[in-house]
Coordinates of C-alpha atoms and ligand atoms in Angstrom, one line a residue:
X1 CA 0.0 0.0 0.0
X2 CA 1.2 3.8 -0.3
X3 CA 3.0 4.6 2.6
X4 CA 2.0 8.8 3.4
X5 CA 5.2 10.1 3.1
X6 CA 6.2 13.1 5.7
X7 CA 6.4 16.8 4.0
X8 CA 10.2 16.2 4.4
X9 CA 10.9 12.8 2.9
X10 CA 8.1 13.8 0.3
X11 CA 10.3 16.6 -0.5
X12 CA 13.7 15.7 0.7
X13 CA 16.6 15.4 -2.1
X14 CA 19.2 13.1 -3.0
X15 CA 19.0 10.4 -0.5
X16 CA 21.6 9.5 -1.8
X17 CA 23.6 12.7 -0.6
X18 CA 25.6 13.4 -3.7
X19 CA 25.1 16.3 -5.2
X20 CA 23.9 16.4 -9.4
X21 CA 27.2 16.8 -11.3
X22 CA 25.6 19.5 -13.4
X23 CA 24.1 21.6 -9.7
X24 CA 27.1 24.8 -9.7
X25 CA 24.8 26.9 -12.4
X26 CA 21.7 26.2 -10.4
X27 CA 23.5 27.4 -7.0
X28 CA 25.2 30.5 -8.3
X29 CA 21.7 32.1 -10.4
X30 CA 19.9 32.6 -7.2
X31 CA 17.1 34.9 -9.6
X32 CA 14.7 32.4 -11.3
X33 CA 11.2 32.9 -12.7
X34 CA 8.2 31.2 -12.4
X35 CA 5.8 31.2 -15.0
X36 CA 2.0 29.7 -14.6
X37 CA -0.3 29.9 -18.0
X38 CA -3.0 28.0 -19.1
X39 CA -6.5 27.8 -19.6
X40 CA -7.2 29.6 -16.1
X41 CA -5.4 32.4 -17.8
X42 CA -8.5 33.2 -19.7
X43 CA -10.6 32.5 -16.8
X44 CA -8.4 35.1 -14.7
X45 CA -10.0 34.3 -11.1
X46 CA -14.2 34.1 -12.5
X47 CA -16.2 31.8 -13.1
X48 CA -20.1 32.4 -14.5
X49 CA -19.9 35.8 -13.1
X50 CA -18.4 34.8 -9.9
X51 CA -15.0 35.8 -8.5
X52 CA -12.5 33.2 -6.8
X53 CA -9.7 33.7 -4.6
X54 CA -6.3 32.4 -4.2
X55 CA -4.3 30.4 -6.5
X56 CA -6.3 31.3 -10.1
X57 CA -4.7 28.2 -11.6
X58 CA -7.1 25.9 -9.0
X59 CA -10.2 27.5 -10.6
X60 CA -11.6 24.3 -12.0
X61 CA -10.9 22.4 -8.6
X62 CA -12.6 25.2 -6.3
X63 CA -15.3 26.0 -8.9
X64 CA -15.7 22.3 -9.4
X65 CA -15.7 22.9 -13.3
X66 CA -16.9 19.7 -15.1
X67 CA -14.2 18.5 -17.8
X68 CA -17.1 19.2 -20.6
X69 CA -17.4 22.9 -20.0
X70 CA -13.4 23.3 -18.9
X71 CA -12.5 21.9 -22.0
X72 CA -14.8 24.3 -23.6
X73 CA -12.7 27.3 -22.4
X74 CA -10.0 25.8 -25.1
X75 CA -12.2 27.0 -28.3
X76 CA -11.6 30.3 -27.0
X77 CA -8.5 30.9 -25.7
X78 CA -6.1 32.5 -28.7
X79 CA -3.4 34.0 -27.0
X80 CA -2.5 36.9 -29.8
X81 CA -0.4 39.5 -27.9
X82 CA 2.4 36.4 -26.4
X83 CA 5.8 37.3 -27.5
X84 CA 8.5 35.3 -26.6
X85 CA 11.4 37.6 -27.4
X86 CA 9.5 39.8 -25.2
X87 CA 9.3 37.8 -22.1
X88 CA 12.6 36.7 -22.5
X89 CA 14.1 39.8 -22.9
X90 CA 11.7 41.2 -19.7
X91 CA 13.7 38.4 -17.9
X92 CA 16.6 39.3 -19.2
X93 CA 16.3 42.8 -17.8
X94 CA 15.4 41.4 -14.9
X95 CA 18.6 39.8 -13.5
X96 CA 16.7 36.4 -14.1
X97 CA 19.3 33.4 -14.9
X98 CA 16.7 30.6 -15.4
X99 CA 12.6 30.3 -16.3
X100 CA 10.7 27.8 -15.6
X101 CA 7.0 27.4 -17.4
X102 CA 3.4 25.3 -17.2
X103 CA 4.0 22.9 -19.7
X104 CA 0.7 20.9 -18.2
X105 CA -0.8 22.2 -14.8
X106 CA -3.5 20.4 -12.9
X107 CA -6.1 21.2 -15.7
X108 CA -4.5 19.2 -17.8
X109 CA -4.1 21.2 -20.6
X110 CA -0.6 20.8 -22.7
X111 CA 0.4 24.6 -23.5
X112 CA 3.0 23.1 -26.3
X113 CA 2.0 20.8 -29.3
X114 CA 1.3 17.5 -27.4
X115 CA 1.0 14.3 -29.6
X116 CA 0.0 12.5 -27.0
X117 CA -3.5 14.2 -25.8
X118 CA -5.2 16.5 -28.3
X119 CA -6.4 18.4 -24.9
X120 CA -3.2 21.4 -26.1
X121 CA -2.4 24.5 -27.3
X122 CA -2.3 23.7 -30.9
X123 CA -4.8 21.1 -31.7
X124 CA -8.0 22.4 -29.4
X125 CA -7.3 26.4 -30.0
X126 CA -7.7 29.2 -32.3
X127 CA -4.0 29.9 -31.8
X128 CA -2.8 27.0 -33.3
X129 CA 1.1 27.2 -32.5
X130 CA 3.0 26.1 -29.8
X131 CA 4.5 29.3 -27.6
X132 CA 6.7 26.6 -25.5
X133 CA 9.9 26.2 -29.0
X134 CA 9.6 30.3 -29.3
X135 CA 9.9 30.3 -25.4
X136 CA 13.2 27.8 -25.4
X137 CA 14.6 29.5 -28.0
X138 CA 14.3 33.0 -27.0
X139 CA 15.7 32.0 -23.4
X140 CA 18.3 30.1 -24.5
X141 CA 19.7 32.8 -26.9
X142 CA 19.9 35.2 -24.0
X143 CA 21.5 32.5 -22.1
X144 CA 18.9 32.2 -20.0
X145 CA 18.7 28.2 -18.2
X146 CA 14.6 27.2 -19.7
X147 CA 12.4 24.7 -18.0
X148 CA 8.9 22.9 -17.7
X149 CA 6.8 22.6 -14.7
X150 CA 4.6 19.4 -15.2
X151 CA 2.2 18.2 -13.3
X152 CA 2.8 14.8 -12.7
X153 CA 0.5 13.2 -10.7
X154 CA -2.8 16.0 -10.7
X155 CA -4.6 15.9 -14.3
X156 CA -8.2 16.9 -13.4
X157 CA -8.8 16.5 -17.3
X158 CA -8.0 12.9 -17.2
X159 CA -10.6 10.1 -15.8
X160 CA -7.3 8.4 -14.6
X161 CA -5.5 11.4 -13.7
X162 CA -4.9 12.6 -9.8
X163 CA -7.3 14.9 -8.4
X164 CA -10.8 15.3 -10.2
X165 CA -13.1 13.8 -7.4
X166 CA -15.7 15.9 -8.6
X167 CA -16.1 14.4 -12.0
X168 CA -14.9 11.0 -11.5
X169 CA -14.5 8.8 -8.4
X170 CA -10.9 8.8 -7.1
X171 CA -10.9 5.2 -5.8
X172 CA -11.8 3.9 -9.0
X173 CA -8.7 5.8 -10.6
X174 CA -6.0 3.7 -12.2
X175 CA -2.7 5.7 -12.0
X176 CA -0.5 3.7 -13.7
X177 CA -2.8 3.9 -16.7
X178 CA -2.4 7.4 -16.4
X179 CA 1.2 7.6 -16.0
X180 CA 1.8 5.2 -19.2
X181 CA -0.6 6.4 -21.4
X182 CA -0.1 10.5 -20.7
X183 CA 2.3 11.5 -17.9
X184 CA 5.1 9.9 -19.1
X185 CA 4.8 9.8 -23.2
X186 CA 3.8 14.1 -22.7
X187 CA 7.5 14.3 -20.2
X188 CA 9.3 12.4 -22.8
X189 CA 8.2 14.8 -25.5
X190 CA 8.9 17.7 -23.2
X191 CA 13.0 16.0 -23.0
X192 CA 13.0 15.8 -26.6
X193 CA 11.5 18.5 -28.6
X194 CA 12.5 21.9 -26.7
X195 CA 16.6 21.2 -27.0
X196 CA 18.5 21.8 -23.2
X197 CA 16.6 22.2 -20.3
X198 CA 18.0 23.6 -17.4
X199 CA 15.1 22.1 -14.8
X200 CA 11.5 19.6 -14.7
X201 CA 9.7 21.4 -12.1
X202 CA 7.7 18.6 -10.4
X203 CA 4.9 19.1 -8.2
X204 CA 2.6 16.9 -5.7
X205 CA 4.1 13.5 -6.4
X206 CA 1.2 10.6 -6.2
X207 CA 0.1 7.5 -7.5
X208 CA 3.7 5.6 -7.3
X209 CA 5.0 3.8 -5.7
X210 CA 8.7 4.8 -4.1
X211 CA 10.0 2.2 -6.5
X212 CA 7.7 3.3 -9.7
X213 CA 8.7 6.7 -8.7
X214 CA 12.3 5.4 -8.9
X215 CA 11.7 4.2 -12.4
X216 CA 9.8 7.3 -13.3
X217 CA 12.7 8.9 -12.9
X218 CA 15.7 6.7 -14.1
X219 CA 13.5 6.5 -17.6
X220 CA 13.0 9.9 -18.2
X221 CA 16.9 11.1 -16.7
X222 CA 18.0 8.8 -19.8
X223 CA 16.4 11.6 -22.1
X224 CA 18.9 14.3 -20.1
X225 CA 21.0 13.8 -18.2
X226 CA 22.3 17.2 -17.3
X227 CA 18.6 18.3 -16.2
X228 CA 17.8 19.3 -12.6
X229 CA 14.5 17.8 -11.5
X230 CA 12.9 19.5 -8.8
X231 CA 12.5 18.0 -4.7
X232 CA 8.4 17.6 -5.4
X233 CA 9.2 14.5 -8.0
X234 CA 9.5 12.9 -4.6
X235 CA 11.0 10.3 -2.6
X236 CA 14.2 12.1 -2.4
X237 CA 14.9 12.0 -6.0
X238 CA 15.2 15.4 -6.9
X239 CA 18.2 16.8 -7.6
X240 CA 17.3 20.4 -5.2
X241 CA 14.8 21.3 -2.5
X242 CA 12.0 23.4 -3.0
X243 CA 10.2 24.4 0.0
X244 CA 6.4 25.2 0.5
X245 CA 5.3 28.1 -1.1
X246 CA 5.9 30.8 -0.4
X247 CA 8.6 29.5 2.3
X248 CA 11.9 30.6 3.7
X249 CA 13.8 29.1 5.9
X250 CA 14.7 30.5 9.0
X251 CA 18.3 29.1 9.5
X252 CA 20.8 28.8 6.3
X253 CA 20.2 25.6 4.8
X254 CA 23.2 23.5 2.9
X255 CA 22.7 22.4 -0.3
X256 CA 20.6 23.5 -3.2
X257 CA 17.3 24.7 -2.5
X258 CA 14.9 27.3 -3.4
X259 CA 12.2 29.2 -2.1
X260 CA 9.1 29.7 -4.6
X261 CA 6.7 33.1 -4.2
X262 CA 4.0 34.7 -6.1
X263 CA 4.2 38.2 -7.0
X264 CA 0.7 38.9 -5.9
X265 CA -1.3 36.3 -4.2
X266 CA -1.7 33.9 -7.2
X267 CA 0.2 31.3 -9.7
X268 CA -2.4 31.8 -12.3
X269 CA -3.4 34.9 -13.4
X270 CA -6.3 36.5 -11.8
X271 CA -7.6 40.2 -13.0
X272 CA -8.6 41.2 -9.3
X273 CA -5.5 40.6 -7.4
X274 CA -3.3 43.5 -7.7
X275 CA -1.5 42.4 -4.3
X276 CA 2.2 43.0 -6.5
X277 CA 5.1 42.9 -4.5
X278 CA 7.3 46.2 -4.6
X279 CA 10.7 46.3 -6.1
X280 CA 12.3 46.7 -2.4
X281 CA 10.3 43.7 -1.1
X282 CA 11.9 41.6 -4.0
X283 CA 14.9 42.2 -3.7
X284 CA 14.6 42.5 0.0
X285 CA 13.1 38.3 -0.4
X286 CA 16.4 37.8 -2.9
X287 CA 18.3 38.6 -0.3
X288 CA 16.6 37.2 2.3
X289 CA 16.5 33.8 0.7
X290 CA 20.3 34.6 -0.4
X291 CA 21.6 34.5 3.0
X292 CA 20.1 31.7 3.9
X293 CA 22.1 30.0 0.8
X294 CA 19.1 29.4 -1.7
X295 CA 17.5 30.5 -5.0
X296 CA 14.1 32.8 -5.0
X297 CA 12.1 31.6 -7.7
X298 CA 9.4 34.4 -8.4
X299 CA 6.2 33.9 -10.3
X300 CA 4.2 35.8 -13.2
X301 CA 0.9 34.7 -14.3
X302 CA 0.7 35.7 -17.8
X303 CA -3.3 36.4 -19.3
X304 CA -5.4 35.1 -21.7
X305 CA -4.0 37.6 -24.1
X306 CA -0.6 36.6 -23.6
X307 CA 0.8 39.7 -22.1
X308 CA 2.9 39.4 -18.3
X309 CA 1.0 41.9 -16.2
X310 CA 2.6 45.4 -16.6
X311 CA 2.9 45.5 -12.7
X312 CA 5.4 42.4 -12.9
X313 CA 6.8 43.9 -15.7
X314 CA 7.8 47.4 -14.4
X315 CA 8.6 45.7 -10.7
X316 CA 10.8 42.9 -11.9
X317 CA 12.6 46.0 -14.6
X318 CA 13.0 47.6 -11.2
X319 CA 14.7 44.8 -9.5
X320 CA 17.1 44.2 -12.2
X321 CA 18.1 47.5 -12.1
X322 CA 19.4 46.8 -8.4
X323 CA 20.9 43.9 -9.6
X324 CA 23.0 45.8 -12.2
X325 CA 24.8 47.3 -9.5
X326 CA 24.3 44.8 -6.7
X327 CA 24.3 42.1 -8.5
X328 CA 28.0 40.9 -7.2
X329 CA 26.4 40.5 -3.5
X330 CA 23.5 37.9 -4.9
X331 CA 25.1 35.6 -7.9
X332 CA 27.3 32.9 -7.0
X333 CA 27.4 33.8 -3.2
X334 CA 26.9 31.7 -0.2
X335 CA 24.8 31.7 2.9
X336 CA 25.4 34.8 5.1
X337 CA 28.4 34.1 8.4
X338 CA 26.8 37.0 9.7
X339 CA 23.1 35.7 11.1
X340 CA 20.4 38.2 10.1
X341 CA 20.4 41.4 12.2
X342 CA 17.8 44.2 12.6
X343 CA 19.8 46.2 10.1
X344 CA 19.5 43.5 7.4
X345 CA 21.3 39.9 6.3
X346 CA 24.3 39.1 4.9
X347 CA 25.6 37.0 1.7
X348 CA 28.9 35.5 1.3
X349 CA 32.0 35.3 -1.0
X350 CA 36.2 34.2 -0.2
X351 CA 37.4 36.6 2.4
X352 CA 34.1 38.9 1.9
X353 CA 30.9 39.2 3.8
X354 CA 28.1 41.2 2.0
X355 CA 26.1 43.4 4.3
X356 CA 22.6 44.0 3.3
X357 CA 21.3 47.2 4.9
X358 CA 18.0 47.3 5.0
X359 CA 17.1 49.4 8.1
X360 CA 19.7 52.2 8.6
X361 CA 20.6 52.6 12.5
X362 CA 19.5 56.0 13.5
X363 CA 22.9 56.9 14.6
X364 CA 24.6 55.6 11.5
X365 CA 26.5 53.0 13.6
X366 CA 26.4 49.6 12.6
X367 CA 27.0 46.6 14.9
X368 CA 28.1 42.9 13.5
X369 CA 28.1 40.9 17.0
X370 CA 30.9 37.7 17.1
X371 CA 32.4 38.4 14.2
X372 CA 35.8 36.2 14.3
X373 CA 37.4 37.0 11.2
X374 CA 39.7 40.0 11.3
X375 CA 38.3 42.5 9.4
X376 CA 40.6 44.7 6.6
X377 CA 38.5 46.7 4.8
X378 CA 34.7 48.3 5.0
X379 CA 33.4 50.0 1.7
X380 CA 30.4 50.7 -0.1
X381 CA 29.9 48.1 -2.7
X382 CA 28.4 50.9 -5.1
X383 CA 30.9 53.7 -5.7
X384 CA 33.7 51.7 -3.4
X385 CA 33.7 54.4 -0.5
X386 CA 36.1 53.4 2.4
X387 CA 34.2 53.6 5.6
X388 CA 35.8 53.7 9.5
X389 CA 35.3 51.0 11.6
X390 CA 36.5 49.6 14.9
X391 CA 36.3 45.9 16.0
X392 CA 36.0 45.9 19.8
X393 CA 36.5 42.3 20.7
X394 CA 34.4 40.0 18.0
X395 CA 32.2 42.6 17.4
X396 CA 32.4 45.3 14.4
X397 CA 31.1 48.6 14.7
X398 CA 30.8 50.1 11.1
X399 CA 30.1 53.9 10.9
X400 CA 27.8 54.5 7.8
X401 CA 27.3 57.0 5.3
X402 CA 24.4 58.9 5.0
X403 CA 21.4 57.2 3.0
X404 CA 17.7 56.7 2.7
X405 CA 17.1 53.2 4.2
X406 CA 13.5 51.3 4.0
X407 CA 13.9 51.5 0.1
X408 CA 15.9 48.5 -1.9
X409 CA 19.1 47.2 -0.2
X410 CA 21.8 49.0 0.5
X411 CA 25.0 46.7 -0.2
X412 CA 28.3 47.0 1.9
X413 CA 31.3 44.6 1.7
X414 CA 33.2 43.8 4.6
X415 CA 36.5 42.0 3.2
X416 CA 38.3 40.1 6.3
X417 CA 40.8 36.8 6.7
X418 CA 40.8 33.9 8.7
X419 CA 37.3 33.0 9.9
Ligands
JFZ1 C1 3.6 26.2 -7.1 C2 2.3 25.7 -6.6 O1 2.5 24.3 -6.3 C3 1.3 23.6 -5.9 O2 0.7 24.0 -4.7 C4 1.4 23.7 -3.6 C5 2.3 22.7 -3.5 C6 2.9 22.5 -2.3 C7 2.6 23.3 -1.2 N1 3.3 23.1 0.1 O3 4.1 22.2 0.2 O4 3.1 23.8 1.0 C8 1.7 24.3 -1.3 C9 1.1 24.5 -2.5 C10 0.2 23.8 -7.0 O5 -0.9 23.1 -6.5 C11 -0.1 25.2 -7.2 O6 -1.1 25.3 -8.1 C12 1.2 25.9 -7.7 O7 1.6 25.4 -8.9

């Protein structure tokens, strides 16, 4: 019988403890985004007239859509105003080193040209082409890692698939059917068609087995090798760890790992939630998440014309503004050796600790407690200004330069030797 996994070993990675031989690029991008489109893109949060809250992507589940009218939703959805070179290029500005897209969300729905279900983007739409090759093309000319998120075990379209207790009983479900006849076949065309990808974003794992899940995985690794596959494939077979949503740590965490947030309060687009993150609470979360040694992944939900909402748009242009000049304190560092302080966090490189000022101390002086490195040097990462500082025992007192705090990070680097 299934054994109920706990949230950890359901999550866990690498049992086995050995890191993937192809994990550096995935630990020094730190700045990923998340993209969820699909049917529920149209949909955008109503449903007959009514308005649902939360995750827009889960419309069908908390609307308890039947498969005959979701499917219906397909004959109009023709997504005009998409643009890959656009959305690639937004990332690109960004700071983003790595997307990750809704191949096939719970709904079911393939957004690339599926051969396997005729439930996608190009066989059961007005649009007719598959957005997914312009998407992997435009990324990877900007050098930008590009990967699917598939939903492997919830398919609310599919008698067999996880999930759909509304339409069909879930008892009566046969998974492996599922799995061998859709899951599978639609993940192999995924690792075949769309050249390199970076990531398979996994999610709920179900239906297996731990030894199915193991040969779930060994089958479609053979495909590619070099590809990351995300913690939520499950059993401890994914190559990093992705926490809950919209979950950070509290303590740094070894390994590679990644926290996943919305940028409002949704995956999926919804028109009503205009709940956007401000440029300083992104990069304040990069940060954040960077200290504590992992990647933020942040999501956009795209809408049923195609277009990223402009508030994502402008906010993430903002962020990767900061990272044009800050960007040294974020990619390719480490967790923070100075634990998070009412001022701010800290990142980490050889011989340097990055110093993330996001609450200026009235009097300008700035206190890192048991610090037992002997600090050389204090500047300003922007403009390299030398600052004074004294160390009285292990702890640092910094004296700071004038600056409005409470808006985006303000980055200095603290260079020191033997710690
Ligand atoms: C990224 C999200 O992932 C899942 O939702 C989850 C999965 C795991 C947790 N969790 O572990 O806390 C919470 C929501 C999906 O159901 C959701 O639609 C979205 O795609």
């Amino acid at each position: 019988s299934l054994k109920a996994q706990t949230m950890d070993e359901m999550w866990d990675t690498r049992s086995s403890g050995k890191e993937h031989p192809n994990i550096q690029w995935f630990k020094d991008a730190k700045f990923g985004l998340f993209i969820h489109w699909g049917l529920y893109a149209k949909l955008a949060g109503e449903w007959k007239g009514k308005r649902y809250y939360g995750s827009g992507e889960w419309i069908m589940n908390q609307a308890r859509i039947p498969v005959a009218e979701y499917k219906a939703v397909a004959q109009t959805f023709n997504p005009v105003k998409f643009n890959a070179d656009e959305w690639a290029q937004l990332a690109s500005d960004a700071g983003i080193k790595y997307m990750v897209i809704t191949a096939k969300h719970h709904e079911g729905f393939a957004m690339y040209n599926s051969k396997v279900s005729d439930f996608n983007i190009v066989a059961a739409t007005p649009y007719k082409k598959d957005p997914m090759k312009a998407l992997a093309a435009a990324t990877t000319k900007r050098g930008i890692q590009f990967g699917f998120y598939y939903s492997q075990f919830q398919d609310w379209y599919e008698p067999n698939g996880g999930r759909n207790t509304w339409d069909f009983e879930e008892g009566k479900k046969d998974y492996e059917k599922y799995y061998k006849e859709k899951a599978v076949p639609q993940l192999k065309e995924l690792m075949t068609n769309y050249g390199p990808l970076g990531i398979v974003w996994f999610d709920t794992p179900g239906g297996m087995t731990k030894e199915q899940t193991q040969a779930f995985v060994d089958d479609l690794r053979k495909l590619q090798p070099k590809s990351l596959f995300s913690s939520r494939v499950g059993q401890g077979l994914g190559d990093y760890k992705d926490f809950g949503d919209s979950e950070v740590p509290s303590t740094p965490i070894k390994g590679a790992w990644e926290s996943i947030y919305t940028h409002n309060d949704s995956w999926g687009y919804i028109k009503h939630d205009m709940n956007f993150k401000t440029p300083a609470e992104i990069i304040r979360l990069l940060a954040n998440v960077a200290s504590k040694g992992g990647n933020l992944m942040l999501n956009v939900g795209p809408d049923g014309e195609g277009r990223i909402p402009e508030y994502s748009a402008k906010f993430l242009r903002e962020t990767g503004k900061w990272l044009d000049k800050n960007g040294e304190s974020i990619y390719g560092s480490t967790y923070g050796l100075v634990p998070a302080q009412p001022w701010g966090v800290s990142t980490s490189k050889p011989g340097k600790q990055y110093l993330h000022v996001v609450n200026r101390p009235e009097n300008g002086r700035l206190l890192v407690p048991g610090f037992n490195g002997t600090v050389s040097k204090v500047y300003s990462l922007i403009g390299k200004e030398a600052l004074e500082f004294k160390t009285e025992g292990n702890d640092v007192w910094i004296t700071l330069p004038e600056f409005e705090s409470g808006s985006a990070n303000t980055v200095f680097v603290m260079e020191y030797s033997g710690k």
